[in-house]
C-alpha atoms as a printed R data frame, in Angstrom:
    type eleno elety resid chain resno       x       y       z
1   ATOM     1    CA   UNK     A     1  -4.681 -19.439   9.447
2   ATOM     2    CA   UNK     A     2  -5.963 -19.864   5.965
3   ATOM     3    CA   UNK     A     3  -3.640 -22.092   3.872
4   ATOM     4    CA   UNK     A     4  -5.026 -21.723   0.361
5   ATOM     5    CA   UNK     A     5  -4.311 -19.814  -2.913
6   ATOM     6    CA   UNK     A     6  -7.414 -17.722  -2.133
7   ATOM     7    CA   UNK     A     7  -6.033 -16.607   1.280
8   ATOM     8    CA   UNK     A     8  -4.811 -13.135   0.134
9   ATOM     9    CA   UNK     A     9  -7.966 -12.287  -1.873
10  ATOM    10    CA   UNK     A    10 -10.427 -13.534   0.987
11  ATOM    11    CA   UNK     A    11  -8.613 -11.590   3.609
12  ATOM    12    CA   UNK     A    12  -8.427  -8.373   1.462
13  ATOM    13    CA   UNK     A    13 -12.178  -8.462   0.846
14  ATOM    14    CA   UNK     A    14 -12.941  -9.326   4.445
15  ATOM    15    CA   UNK     A    15 -11.343  -6.096   5.615
16  ATOM    16    CA   UNK     A    16 -11.799  -3.726   2.813
17  ATOM    17    CA   UNK     A    17 -15.217  -4.747   1.605
18  ATOM    18    CA   UNK     A    18 -17.283  -3.701   4.704
19  ATOM    19    CA   UNK     A    19 -15.444  -0.428   5.170
20  ATOM    20    CA   UNK     A    20 -15.889   0.582   1.562
21  ATOM    21    CA   UNK     A    21 -19.614  -0.323   1.870
22  ATOM    22    CA   UNK     A    22 -19.921   1.844   4.889
23  ATOM    23    CA   UNK     A    23 -18.211   4.629   3.070
24  ATOM    24    CA   UNK     A    24 -20.425   4.348   0.060
25  ATOM    25    CA   UNK     A    25 -23.474   4.226   2.400
26  ATOM    26    CA   UNK     A    26 -22.445   7.540   3.997
27  ATOM    27    CA   UNK     A    27 -21.595   9.042   0.561
28  ATOM    28    CA   UNK     A    28 -24.972   8.277  -0.746
29  ATOM    29    CA   UNK     A    29 -26.755   9.535   2.488
30  ATOM    30    CA   UNK     A    30 -24.930  13.022   2.421
31  ATOM    31    CA   UNK     A    31 -24.503  13.503  -1.441
32  ATOM    32    CA   UNK     A    32 -27.723  11.945  -2.593
33  ATOM    33    CA   UNK     A    33 -28.287  13.032  -6.241
34  ATOM    34    CA   UNK     A    34 -24.531  13.945  -6.586
35  ATOM    35    CA   UNK     A    35 -23.276  10.677  -5.373
36  ATOM    36    CA   UNK     A    36 -22.125   9.451  -8.740
37  ATOM    37    CA   UNK     A    37 -20.198  12.698  -9.594
38  ATOM    38    CA   UNK     A    38 -18.609  12.598  -6.146
39  ATOM    39    CA   UNK     A    39 -17.633   9.007  -6.384
40  ATOM    40    CA   UNK     A    40 -16.027   9.455  -9.853
41  ATOM    41    CA   UNK     A    41 -14.131  12.511  -8.626
42  ATOM    42    CA   UNK     A    42 -12.693  10.364  -5.719
43  ATOM    43    CA   UNK     A    43 -11.977   7.306  -7.817
44  ATOM    44    CA   UNK     A    44  -9.825   9.156 -10.275
45  ATOM    45    CA   UNK     A    45  -7.031  10.090  -7.715
46  ATOM    46    CA   UNK     A    46  -7.517   6.580  -6.140
47  ATOM    47    CA   UNK     A    47  -6.800   4.951  -9.484
48  ATOM    48    CA   UNK     A    48  -3.773   7.106 -10.125
49  ATOM    49    CA   UNK     A    49  -2.316   6.197  -6.794
50  ATOM    50    CA   UNK     A    50  -3.318   2.447  -7.132
51  ATOM    51    CA   UNK     A    51  -1.325   2.396 -10.411
52  ATOM    52    CA   UNK     A    52   1.657   4.334  -9.043
53  ATOM    53    CA   UNK     A    53   2.018   2.085  -6.101
54  ATOM    54    CA   UNK     A    54   1.572  -1.100  -8.224
55  ATOM    55    CA   UNK     A    55   4.322   0.137 -10.493
56  ATOM    56    CA   UNK     A    56   6.699   0.706  -7.591
57  ATOM    57    CA   UNK     A    57   5.872  -2.758  -6.299
58  ATOM    58    CA   UNK     A    58   6.648  -4.190  -9.631
59  ATOM    59    CA   UNK     A    59  10.000  -2.659  -9.543
60  ATOM    60    CA   UNK     A    60  10.675  -3.874  -6.011
61  ATOM    61    CA   UNK     A    61   9.768  -7.407  -6.904
62  ATOM    62    CA   UNK     A    62  11.769  -7.409 -10.097
63  ATOM    63    CA   UNK     A    63  14.710  -6.264  -8.251
64  ATOM    64    CA   UNK     A    64  14.357  -9.024  -5.549
65  ATOM    65    CA   UNK     A    65  13.498  -6.485  -2.672
66  ATOM    66    CA   UNK     A    66  10.535  -8.612  -1.707
67  ATOM    67    CA   UNK     A    67   8.445 -11.530  -3.037
68  ATOM    68    CA   UNK     A    68   5.156 -13.333  -2.251
69  ATOM    69    CA   UNK     A    69   4.896 -16.812  -1.034
70  ATOM    70    CA   UNK     A    70   3.782 -19.423  -3.604
71  ATOM    71    CA   UNK     A    71   0.420 -20.889  -3.002
72  ATOM    72    CA   UNK     A    72  -0.973 -17.751  -0.965
73  ATOM    73    CA   UNK     A    73  -2.389 -16.044  -4.056
74  ATOM    74    CA   UNK     A    74  -4.146 -17.026  -7.149
75  ATOM    75    CA   UNK     A    75  -1.065 -16.973  -9.364
76  ATOM    76    CA   UNK     A    76  -2.476 -14.143 -11.652
77  ATOM    77    CA   UNK     A    77   0.078 -11.458 -12.248
78  ATOM    78    CA   UNK     A    78   0.016  -7.986 -13.719
79  ATOM    79    CA   UNK     A    79   3.775  -7.556 -14.629
80  ATOM    80    CA   UNK     A    80   5.535  -8.991 -11.607
81  ATOM    81    CA   UNK     A    81   2.635  -7.945  -9.169
82  ATOM    82    CA   UNK     A    82   0.096 -10.524  -8.028
83  ATOM    83    CA   UNK     A    83  -3.520  -9.527  -8.794
84  ATOM    84    CA   UNK     A    84  -4.240  -9.473  -5.108
85  ATOM    85    CA   UNK     A    85  -1.545  -6.944  -4.393
86  ATOM    86    CA   UNK     A    86  -2.805  -4.633  -7.238
87  ATOM    87    CA   UNK     A    87  -6.279  -4.827  -5.760
88  ATOM    88    CA   UNK     A    88  -4.818  -4.214  -2.267
89  ATOM    89    CA   UNK     A    89  -3.222  -0.888  -3.669
90  ATOM    90    CA   UNK     A    90  -6.475   0.095  -5.451
91  ATOM    91    CA   UNK     A    91  -8.872  -0.631  -2.676
92  ATOM    92    CA   UNK     A    92  -6.714   1.114  -0.059
93  ATOM    93    CA   UNK     A    93  -6.402   4.107  -2.328
94  ATOM    94    CA   UNK     A    94 -10.232   4.123  -2.690
95  ATOM    95    CA   UNK     A    95 -10.722   4.016   1.037
96  ATOM    96    CA   UNK     A    96  -8.409   7.090   1.497
97  ATOM    97    CA   UNK     A    97  -9.942   9.105  -1.343
98  ATOM    98    CA   UNK     A    98 -13.477   8.417  -0.033
99  ATOM    99    CA   UNK     A    99 -12.500   8.998   3.602
100 ATOM   100    CA   UNK     A   100 -10.964  12.458   2.694
101 ATOM   101    CA   UNK     A   101 -14.038  13.289   0.449
102 ATOM   102    CA   UNK     A   102 -16.391  12.347   3.322
103 ATOM   103    CA   UNK     A   103 -14.362  13.972   5.822
104 ATOM   104    CA   UNK     A   104 -14.284  17.362   3.858
105 ATOM   105    CA   UNK     A   105 -17.993  17.169   3.116
106 ATOM   106    CA   UNK     A   106 -18.842  16.510   6.689
107 ATOM   107    CA   UNK     A   107 -16.501  19.355   8.028
108 ATOM   108    CA   UNK     A   108 -18.021  21.856   5.456
109 ATOM   109    CA   UNK     A   109 -21.604  20.929   6.727
110 ATOM   110    CA   UNK     A   110 -20.572  21.472  10.330
111 ATOM   111    CA   UNK     A   111 -18.891  24.893   9.436
112 ATOM   112    CA   UNK     A   112 -21.942  25.910   7.606
113 ATOM   113    CA   UNK     A   113 -24.007  25.433  10.831
114 ATOM   114    CA   UNK     A   114 -21.747  27.372  13.011
115 ATOM   115    CA   UNK     A   115 -22.928  30.980  13.440
């Protein structure tokens, strides 16, 4: 197990990075010239949800509901929330928004081919 202040960030990027890269590849393949517009449309709700979850986490940390072990993150905070936790909420929300966007697009393509 990784025992450093980079542990949270490294694990976060290791599991989220490849999946988001795959989603972006599929997005570009299916939407081609509209990729940027579709990406911007998916990122707005992802950003809103990421901020909402971070605020909820801030309140929970401030009230002592949970905490993060020292030495497992970089020590950079936005309010009471470690930077890595904020990134977790944002990246997870991006994966959900892109996943739903791609699912809807692929479903629409499939339905357009059905007689």
